[in-house]
Amino acid sequence: MRVFVTGASGWIGSAVVPELLDAGHQVTGLARSDASAEALRAAGVTVVRGDLEDLDLLRETAAASEAVVHLAFRHDIAFTGRFAEAVESDRAAIAALGEGLPEGGALTIASGVLGLAVDGRPALESDRPAPESLAGGRQASADAALALAERGVRSSVVRLSPTVHGEGDAGFVPTLIAVARQQRLAGYPGDGSARWTGVARSDAARLFRLAIEVAPAGSVLHGVADEGIPVREIAEVIGRHLDVPVGSVPADRVGEHFGFLGMFLGMDSPASNAITREVTGWEPTGPGLIEDLEKGHYFDEAAGSTYV
């Protein structure tokens, strides 16, 4: 298939692109910068220059494609207090991509599972997040994508674990490690029983490929391999590798200790992948998060977080 990928040079996109190419697909990638364009061309990707605000470009490029993998999101404004604006921009981009795609084309978008679980039960693909929850914040984007099934687009949503891990990760886990280094404590909120999900980047990339290849129209899929690791266990591995104590951080100090990450760490967010495996045949084969941490690459002093 001719596949258009937004966010093609990002952390997940840079794994999705080779996954698609190796499967025989032709890939066009959206690039905002010269550096991204150069990296994509070197990978064998046809480049279009632009961003999510260029709706005509999105529409035209989708019209020349048979499938779209939409990974880009305007984190540049989302993390500066303009999250609602970023979501609206994302919804508009999805609408433009859907308008451009020919009938019978496939579209899948990235979303998340964090904050989806309720009452301790692992979140199912069929669950809909509460509007006020973290997962509910991007539900408008998911709804926009799934609604495209009504006009003949085979649309799907991949809800990703908050930790898509692997060598080169600059997200939540490196942030947690950086905090442990700075505080000289591998901490966890409360009793550390809140569960965190994870998926290896290679497994996430394969799921996006399967989504455009075989997922039924209107599917919600979970890019989750570790369905729920207590954050205390993650802290214990970090403490051992950094040779710092491991311990609880009281509720009234969580924000001070962890910074912005504190609001996420205490969320009990287990999630199931059973329906995803059934409808796509996806089976995670990469290392789990604990196994990946034990490899040691996360503790290289050169490894860093985007958020600190």
mmCIF file of C-alpha atoms in Angstrom:
data_model
loop_
_atom_site.group_PDB
_atom_site.id
_atom_site.type_symbol
_atom_site.label_atom_id
_atom_site.label_comp_id
_atom_site.label_asym_id
_atom_site.label_seq_id
_atom_site.Cartn_x
_atom_site.Cartn_y
_atom_site.Cartn_z
ATOM 1 C CA MET A 1 0.000 0.000 0.000
ATOM 2 C CA ARG A 2 0.919 3.663 -0.385
ATOM 3 C CA VAL A 3 1.051 4.825 3.242
ATOM 4 C CA PHE A 4 1.221 8.419 4.493
ATOM 5 C CA VAL A 5 2.757 8.757 7.974
ATOM 6 C CA THR A 6 2.562 11.896 10.109
ATOM 7 C CA GLY A 7 5.103 12.080 12.903
ATOM 8 C CA ALA A 8 7.283 9.827 10.764
ATOM 9 C CA SER A 9 10.574 11.002 12.268
ATOM 10 C CA GLY A 10 9.442 10.847 15.909
ATOM 11 C CA TRP A 11 10.147 8.219 18.556
ATOM 12 C CA ILE A 12 7.379 5.896 17.395
ATOM 13 C CA GLY A 13 7.278 6.987 13.765
ATOM 14 C CA SER A 14 10.948 6.197 13.243
ATOM 15 C CA ALA A 15 10.134 2.587 14.150
ATOM 16 C CA VAL A 16 6.850 2.461 12.203
ATOM 17 C CA VAL A 17 8.547 3.595 8.959
ATOM 18 C CA PRO A 18 11.010 0.669 8.664
ATOM 19 C CA GLU A 19 8.266 -1.716 9.801
ATOM 20 C CA LEU A 20 6.120 -0.572 6.870
ATOM 21 C CA LEU A 21 8.985 -0.561 4.365
ATOM 22 C CA ASP A 22 10.097 -4.057 5.370
ATOM 23 C CA ALA A 23 6.518 -5.243 4.767
ATOM 24 C CA GLY A 24 6.655 -3.897 1.199
ATOM 25 C CA HIS A 25 4.635 -0.711 1.639
ATOM 26 C CA GLN A 26 5.553 2.591 -0.017
ATOM 27 C CA VAL A 27 5.867 5.330 2.602
ATOM 28 C CA THR A 28 5.409 9.094 2.405
ATOM 29 C CA GLY A 29 6.327 11.024 5.541
ATOM 30 C CA LEU A 30 5.369 14.477 6.789
ATOM 31 C CA ALA A 31 8.426 16.517 7.804
ATOM 32 C CA ARG A 32 8.429 19.876 9.590
ATOM 33 C CA SER A 33 12.190 20.479 9.456
ATOM 34 C CA ASP A 34 15.177 20.010 7.165
ATOM 35 C CA ALA A 35 16.682 17.527 9.618
ATOM 36 C CA SER A 36 13.528 15.403 9.681
ATOM 37 C CA ALA A 37 13.259 15.505 5.896
ATOM 38 C CA GLU A 38 16.876 14.405 5.512
ATOM 39 C CA ALA A 39 16.430 11.516 7.946
ATOM 40 C CA LEU A 40 13.294 10.318 6.183
ATOM 41 C CA ARG A 41 14.878 10.456 2.726
ATOM 42 C CA ALA A 42 17.845 8.464 4.045
ATOM 43 C CA ALA A 43 15.387 5.828 5.248
ATOM 44 C CA GLY A 44 13.827 5.511 1.791
ATOM 45 C CA VAL A 45 10.758 7.642 2.449
ATOM 46 C CA THR A 46 9.136 10.139 0.085
ATOM 47 C CA VAL A 47 8.971 13.459 1.934
ATOM 48 C CA VAL A 48 6.286 16.140 2.015
ATOM 49 C CA ARG A 49 7.183 19.303 3.922
ATOM 50 C CA GLY A 50 4.553 20.798 6.198
ATOM 51 C CA ASP A 51 2.786 20.422 9.527
ATOM 52 C CA LEU A 52 -0.585 19.577 11.033
ATOM 53 C CA GLU A 53 -1.902 23.068 10.446
ATOM 54 C CA ASP A 54 -1.624 22.683 6.665
ATOM 55 C CA LEU A 55 -4.962 20.954 6.190
ATOM 56 C CA ASP A 56 -4.929 21.221 2.399
ATOM 57 C CA LEU A 57 -1.574 19.446 2.282
ATOM 58 C CA LEU A 58 -2.851 16.693 4.582
ATOM 59 C CA ARG A 59 -5.969 16.250 2.463
ATOM 60 C CA GLU A 60 -4.035 16.151 -0.830
ATOM 61 C CA THR A 61 -1.381 13.738 0.423
ATOM 62 C CA ALA A 62 -4.012 11.410 1.895
ATOM 63 C CA ALA A 63 -5.862 11.478 -1.446
ATOM 64 C CA ALA A 64 -2.753 10.050 -3.123
ATOM 65 C CA SER A 65 -2.474 7.317 -0.484
ATOM 66 C CA GLU A 66 -4.222 4.084 0.386
ATOM 67 C CA ALA A 67 -3.580 4.304 4.114
ATOM 68 C CA VAL A 68 -2.610 6.861 6.763
ATOM 69 C CA VAL A 69 -0.800 6.331 10.071
ATOM 70 C CA HIS A 70 -1.348 9.503 12.087
ATOM 71 C CA LEU A 71 1.205 9.808 14.890
ATOM 72 C CA ALA A 72 1.900 13.539 15.038
ATOM 73 C CA PHE A 73 0.444 15.679 17.824
ATOM 74 C CA ARG A 74 1.150 19.292 18.691
ATOM 75 C CA HIS A 75 3.023 18.625 21.933
ATOM 76 C CA ASP A 76 4.709 22.010 21.496
ATOM 77 C CA ILE A 77 1.489 23.718 22.557
ATOM 78 C CA ALA A 78 -0.054 20.884 24.582
ATOM 79 C CA PHE A 79 2.717 21.134 27.195
ATOM 80 C CA THR A 80 2.376 24.907 27.515
ATOM 81 C CA GLY A 81 -1.145 24.951 28.902
ATOM 82 C CA ARG A 82 -2.905 24.829 25.531
ATOM 83 C CA PHE A 83 -3.946 21.180 25.526
ATOM 84 C CA ALA A 84 -7.492 21.862 24.298
ATOM 85 C CA GLU A 85 -6.072 23.791 21.355
ATOM 86 C CA ALA A 86 -3.745 20.906 20.517
ATOM 87 C CA VAL A 87 -6.665 18.461 20.608
ATOM 88 C CA GLU A 88 -8.766 20.666 18.327
ATOM 89 C CA SER A 89 -5.862 20.944 15.896
ATOM 90 C CA ASP A 90 -5.529 17.165 15.952
ATOM 91 C CA ARG A 91 -9.248 16.673 15.327
ATOM 92 C CA ALA A 92 -9.109 19.032 12.342
ATOM 93 C CA ALA A 93 -6.090 17.189 10.931
ATOM 94 C CA ILE A 94 -7.866 13.824 11.252
ATOM 95 C CA ALA A 95 -10.927 15.222 9.492
ATOM 96 C CA ALA A 96 -8.753 16.490 6.616
ATOM 97 C CA LEU A 97 -6.940 13.150 6.317
ATOM 98 C CA GLY A 98 -10.270 11.327 6.275
ATOM 99 C CA GLU A 99 -11.701 13.640 3.630
ATOM 100 C CA GLY A 100 -8.713 12.979 1.407
ATOM 101 C CA LEU A 101 -8.493 9.217 1.771
ATOM 102 C CA PRO A 102 -10.279 7.302 -0.997
ATOM 103 C CA GLU A 103 -13.196 5.092 -0.003
ATOM 104 C CA GLY A 104 -11.830 1.799 1.250
ATOM 105 C CA GLY A 105 -8.638 3.414 2.516
ATOM 106 C CA ALA A 106 -7.312 2.736 6.021
ATOM 107 C CA LEU A 107 -6.487 5.240 8.742
ATOM 108 C CA THR A 108 -5.157 4.632 12.226
ATOM 109 C CA ILE A 109 -4.275 7.200 14.874
ATOM 110 C CA ALA A 110 -2.338 7.135 18.133
ATOM 111 C CA SER A 111 -4.042 7.693 21.484
ATOM 112 C CA GLY A 112 -3.374 6.468 25.042
ATOM 113 C CA VAL A 113 -4.575 4.241 27.882
ATOM 114 C CA LEU A 114 -3.323 6.298 30.830
ATOM 115 C CA GLY A 115 -6.224 7.118 33.106
ATOM 116 C CA LEU A 116 -8.659 4.816 31.301
ATOM 117 C CA ALA A 117 -8.987 2.089 33.949
ATOM 118 C CA VAL A 118 -11.853 2.287 36.444
ATOM 119 C CA ASP A 119 -12.201 0.629 39.881
ATOM 120 C CA GLY A 120 -9.014 -1.385 39.523
ATOM 121 C CA ARG A 121 -10.171 -3.403 36.505
ATOM 122 C CA PRO A 122 -7.812 -3.475 33.514
ATOM 123 C CA ALA A 123 -9.177 -1.183 30.820
ATOM 124 C CA LEU A 124 -10.672 -2.968 27.819
ATOM 125 C CA GLU A 125 -10.581 -1.814 24.223
ATOM 126 C CA SER A 126 -14.365 -1.459 24.437
ATOM 127 C CA ASP A 127 -14.155 0.957 27.392
ATOM 128 C CA ARG A 128 -14.789 4.638 26.796
ATOM 129 C CA PRO A 129 -12.918 7.076 29.033
ATOM 130 C CA ALA A 130 -14.705 9.469 31.332
ATOM 131 C CA PRO A 131 -14.671 12.979 29.804
ATOM 132 C CA GLU A 132 -12.772 14.421 32.762
ATOM 133 C CA SER A 133 -10.094 11.686 32.758
ATOM 134 C CA LEU A 134 -6.651 12.008 31.190
ATOM 135 C CA ALA A 135 -7.576 9.463 28.527
ATOM 136 C CA GLY A 136 -10.760 11.414 27.866
ATOM 137 C CA GLY A 137 -8.781 14.498 26.929
ATOM 138 C CA ARG A 138 -8.045 13.163 23.450
ATOM 139 C CA GLN A 139 -11.334 11.343 22.928
ATOM 140 C CA ALA A 140 -12.432 13.987 20.405
ATOM 141 C CA SER A 141 -9.598 12.842 18.146
ATOM 142 C CA ALA A 142 -10.559 9.198 18.565
ATOM 143 C CA ASP A 143 -14.205 9.965 17.843
ATOM 144 C CA ALA A 144 -13.245 11.895 14.703
ATOM 145 C CA ALA A 145 -11.214 8.946 13.434
ATOM 146 C CA LEU A 146 -13.775 6.261 14.251
ATOM 147 C CA ALA A 147 -16.590 8.273 12.646
ATOM 148 C CA LEU A 148 -14.794 7.981 9.312
ATOM 149 C CA ALA A 149 -15.898 4.339 9.168
ATOM 150 C CA GLU A 150 -19.330 5.669 8.197
ATOM 151 C CA ARG A 151 -17.958 6.982 4.906
ATOM 152 C CA GLY A 152 -16.047 3.848 3.997
ATOM 153 C CA VAL A 153 -12.676 4.515 5.644
ATOM 154 C CA ARG A 154 -11.313 1.544 7.599
ATOM 155 C CA SER A 155 -10.421 3.626 10.611
ATOM 156 C CA SER A 156 -8.932 2.524 13.920
ATOM 157 C CA VAL A 157 -7.398 3.936 17.091
ATOM 158 C CA VAL A 158 -4.279 2.538 18.759
ATOM 159 C CA ARG A 159 -4.247 3.426 22.446
ATOM 160 C CA LEU A 160 -0.628 3.264 23.510
ATOM 161 C CA SER A 161 0.929 2.572 26.884
ATOM 162 C CA PRO A 162 2.384 5.703 28.497
ATOM 163 C CA THR A 163 5.763 4.000 28.238
ATOM 164 C CA VAL A 164 6.754 2.954 24.721
ATOM 165 C CA HIS A 165 10.199 1.825 25.736
ATOM 166 C CA GLY A 166 13.491 0.957 24.092
ATOM 167 C CA GLU A 167 17.014 2.238 23.578
ATOM 168 C CA GLY A 168 16.865 5.954 22.835
ATOM 169 C CA ASP A 169 13.653 6.569 24.800
ATOM 170 C CA ALA A 170 13.494 10.121 26.140
ATOM 171 C CA GLY A 171 10.075 9.938 27.797
ATOM 172 C CA PHE A 172 8.611 9.100 31.180
ATOM 173 C CA VAL A 173 11.066 6.376 32.268
ATOM 174 C CA PRO A 174 14.212 8.484 31.710
ATOM 175 C CA THR A 175 12.431 11.286 33.577
ATOM 176 C CA LEU A 176 11.805 8.963 36.524
ATOM 177 C CA ILE A 177 15.465 7.912 36.478
ATOM 178 C CA ALA A 178 16.613 11.544 36.337
ATOM 179 C CA VAL A 179 14.436 12.358 39.355
ATOM 180 C CA ALA A 180 15.918 9.413 41.272
ATOM 181 C CA ARG A 181 19.428 10.665 40.478
ATOM 182 C CA GLN A 182 18.629 14.207 41.574
ATOM 183 C CA GLN A 183 16.738 13.234 44.728
ATOM 184 C CA ARG A 184 19.028 10.315 45.629
ATOM 185 C CA LEU A 185 15.895 8.250 46.106
ATOM 186 C CA ALA A 186 14.108 5.872 43.738
ATOM 187 C CA GLY A 187 10.692 6.860 44.901
ATOM 188 C CA TYR A 188 7.110 5.853 44.299
ATOM 189 C CA PRO A 189 3.843 7.493 45.390
ATOM 190 C CA GLY A 190 2.153 5.980 48.439
ATOM 191 C CA ASP A 191 2.481 2.210 48.669
ATOM 192 C CA GLY A 192 3.624 1.902 45.052
ATOM 193 C CA SER A 193 0.760 -0.362 44.048
ATOM 194 C CA ALA A 194 -0.454 1.840 41.161
ATOM 195 C CA ARG A 195 0.079 -0.131 37.954
ATOM 196 C CA TRP A 196 1.891 1.177 34.885
ATOM 197 C CA THR A 197 1.643 -0.313 31.405
ATOM 198 C CA GLY A 198 4.413 -0.579 28.842
ATOM 199 C CA VAL A 199 5.155 -1.780 25.332
ATOM 200 C CA ALA A 200 8.401 -2.175 23.422
ATOM 201 C CA ARG A 201 8.753 0.294 20.568
ATOM 202 C CA SER A 202 9.180 -2.516 18.036
ATOM 203 C CA ASP A 203 5.911 -4.105 19.169
ATOM 204 C CA ALA A 204 4.084 -0.777 18.968
ATOM 205 C CA ALA A 205 5.370 -0.263 15.430
ATOM 206 C CA ARG A 206 4.140 -3.682 14.369
ATOM 207 C CA LEU A 207 0.698 -2.985 15.797
ATOM 208 C CA PHE A 208 0.355 0.184 13.719
ATOM 209 C CA ARG A 209 1.216 -1.831 10.607
ATOM 210 C CA LEU A 210 -1.350 -4.479 11.475
ATOM 211 C CA ALA A 211 -3.927 -1.759 12.169
ATOM 212 C CA ILE A 212 -3.812 -0.492 8.577
ATOM 213 C CA GLU A 213 -3.497 -3.981 7.131
ATOM 214 C CA VAL A 214 -6.140 -6.014 8.934
ATOM 215 C CA ALA A 215 -7.999 -4.102 11.692
ATOM 216 C CA PRO A 216 -11.764 -3.887 11.069
ATOM 217 C CA ALA A 217 -13.314 -0.459 10.573
ATOM 218 C CA GLY A 218 -14.056 1.273 13.871
ATOM 219 C CA SER A 219 -11.536 -0.778 15.882
ATOM 220 C CA VAL A 220 -9.983 0.410 19.130
ATOM 221 C CA LEU A 221 -6.703 -1.393 19.824
ATOM 222 C CA HIS A 222 -4.414 -1.437 22.849
ATOM 223 C CA GLY A 223 -0.693 -1.107 22.313
ATOM 224 C CA VAL A 224 -0.022 -2.687 25.677
ATOM 225 C CA ALA A 225 2.330 -5.578 26.440
ATOM 226 C CA ASP A 226 2.913 -5.232 30.194
ATOM 227 C CA GLU A 227 -0.683 -4.948 31.356
ATOM 228 C CA GLY A 228 0.137 -3.577 34.784
ATOM 229 C CA ILE A 229 3.489 -3.282 36.595
ATOM 230 C CA PRO A 230 3.349 -1.810 40.122
ATOM 231 C CA VAL A 231 5.403 1.381 40.101
ATOM 232 C CA ARG A 232 7.145 0.117 43.238
ATOM 233 C CA GLU A 233 8.737 -2.669 41.140
ATOM 234 C CA ILE A 234 9.971 -0.122 38.605
ATOM 235 C CA ALA A 235 11.460 1.971 41.411
ATOM 236 C CA GLU A 236 13.213 -1.083 42.849
ATOM 237 C CA VAL A 237 15.027 -1.741 39.574
ATOM 238 C CA ILE A 238 15.977 1.930 39.262
ATOM 239 C CA GLY A 239 17.263 2.044 42.838
ATOM 240 C CA ARG A 240 19.419 -1.026 42.314
ATOM 241 C CA HIS A 241 20.980 0.285 39.105
ATOM 242 C CA LEU A 242 21.648 3.751 40.542
ATOM 243 C CA ASP A 243 22.628 2.391 43.965
ATOM 244 C CA VAL A 244 20.210 4.707 45.752
ATOM 245 C CA PRO A 245 17.559 3.896 48.370
ATOM 246 C CA VAL A 246 14.048 2.919 47.328
ATOM 247 C CA GLY A 247 11.097 4.308 49.212
ATOM 248 C CA SER A 248 7.645 5.803 49.382
ATOM 249 C CA VAL A 249 6.995 9.488 48.750
ATOM 250 C CA PRO A 250 4.115 10.816 50.889
ATOM 251 C CA ALA A 251 1.075 12.154 49.044
ATOM 252 C CA ASP A 252 1.731 15.748 50.134
ATOM 253 C CA ARG A 253 5.250 15.636 48.611
ATOM 254 C CA VAL A 254 4.560 13.806 45.330
ATOM 255 C CA GLY A 255 4.340 16.988 43.237
ATOM 256 C CA GLU A 256 7.457 18.488 44.797
ATOM 257 C CA HIS A 257 9.451 15.257 44.427
ATOM 258 C CA PHE A 258 8.447 14.105 40.939
ATOM 259 C CA GLY A 259 7.423 17.356 39.275
ATOM 260 C CA PHE A 260 4.823 16.998 36.512
ATOM 261 C CA LEU A 261 5.354 13.215 36.476
ATOM 262 C CA GLY A 262 3.777 12.917 39.920
ATOM 263 C CA MET A 263 0.259 13.388 38.570
ATOM 264 C CA PHE A 264 0.690 10.299 36.371
ATOM 265 C CA LEU A 265 2.632 7.926 38.619
ATOM 266 C CA GLY A 266 -0.151 7.557 41.145
ATOM 267 C CA MET A 267 -2.745 6.598 38.540
ATOM 268 C CA ASP A 268 -3.634 2.914 38.640
ATOM 269 C CA SER A 269 -3.882 2.300 34.885
ATOM 270 C CA PRO A 270 -3.787 -1.413 34.007
ATOM 271 C CA ALA A 271 -5.035 -2.277 30.518
ATOM 272 C CA SER A 272 -5.839 -5.474 28.624
ATOM 273 C CA ASN A 273 -4.751 -6.346 25.090
ATOM 274 C CA ALA A 274 -6.958 -9.432 24.613
ATOM 275 C CA ILE A 275 -9.289 -7.952 21.999
ATOM 276 C CA THR A 276 -6.354 -6.429 20.115
ATOM 277 C CA ARG A 277 -4.627 -9.796 19.844
ATOM 278 C CA GLU A 278 -7.833 -11.459 18.742
ATOM 279 C CA VAL A 279 -8.711 -9.042 15.929
ATOM 280 C CA THR A 280 -5.194 -8.360 14.588
ATOM 281 C CA GLY A 281 -3.116 -11.417 15.502
ATOM 282 C CA TRP A 282 -0.655 -9.117 17.266
ATOM 283 C CA GLU A 283 1.609 -10.839 19.766
ATOM 284 C CA PRO A 284 4.215 -8.724 21.584
ATOM 285 C CA THR A 285 7.683 -10.249 21.221
ATOM 286 C CA GLY A 286 9.926 -7.469 22.526
ATOM 287 C CA PRO A 287 11.252 -7.214 26.078
ATOM 288 C CA GLY A 288 8.958 -6.136 28.879
ATOM 289 C CA LEU A 289 9.709 -2.876 30.654
ATOM 290 C CA ILE A 290 11.481 -4.513 33.609
ATOM 291 C CA GLU A 291 13.608 -6.632 31.245
ATOM 292 C CA ASP A 292 14.447 -3.537 29.203
ATOM 293 C CA LEU A 293 15.477 -1.650 32.341
ATOM 294 C CA GLU A 294 17.694 -4.538 33.400
ATOM 295 C CA LYS A 295 19.655 -4.244 30.141
ATOM 296 C CA GLY A 296 21.203 -1.068 31.536
ATOM 297 C CA HIS A 297 20.934 1.325 28.588
ATOM 298 C CA TYR A 298 18.464 3.542 30.459
ATOM 299 C CA PHE A 299 21.144 4.238 33.067
ATOM 300 C CA ASP A 300 23.829 5.494 30.708
ATOM 301 C CA GLU A 301 24.695 9.022 31.824
ATOM 302 C CA ALA A 302 24.292 10.131 28.192
ATOM 303 C CA ALA A 303 20.682 8.934 28.158
ATOM 304 C CA GLY A 304 18.302 11.750 28.912
ATOM 305 C CA SER A 305 14.704 12.793 29.173
ATOM 306 C CA THR A 306 12.795 15.229 27.030
ATOM 307 C CA TYR A 307 11.128 16.543 30.175
ATOM 308 C CA VAL A 308 14.046 17.485 32.456
#
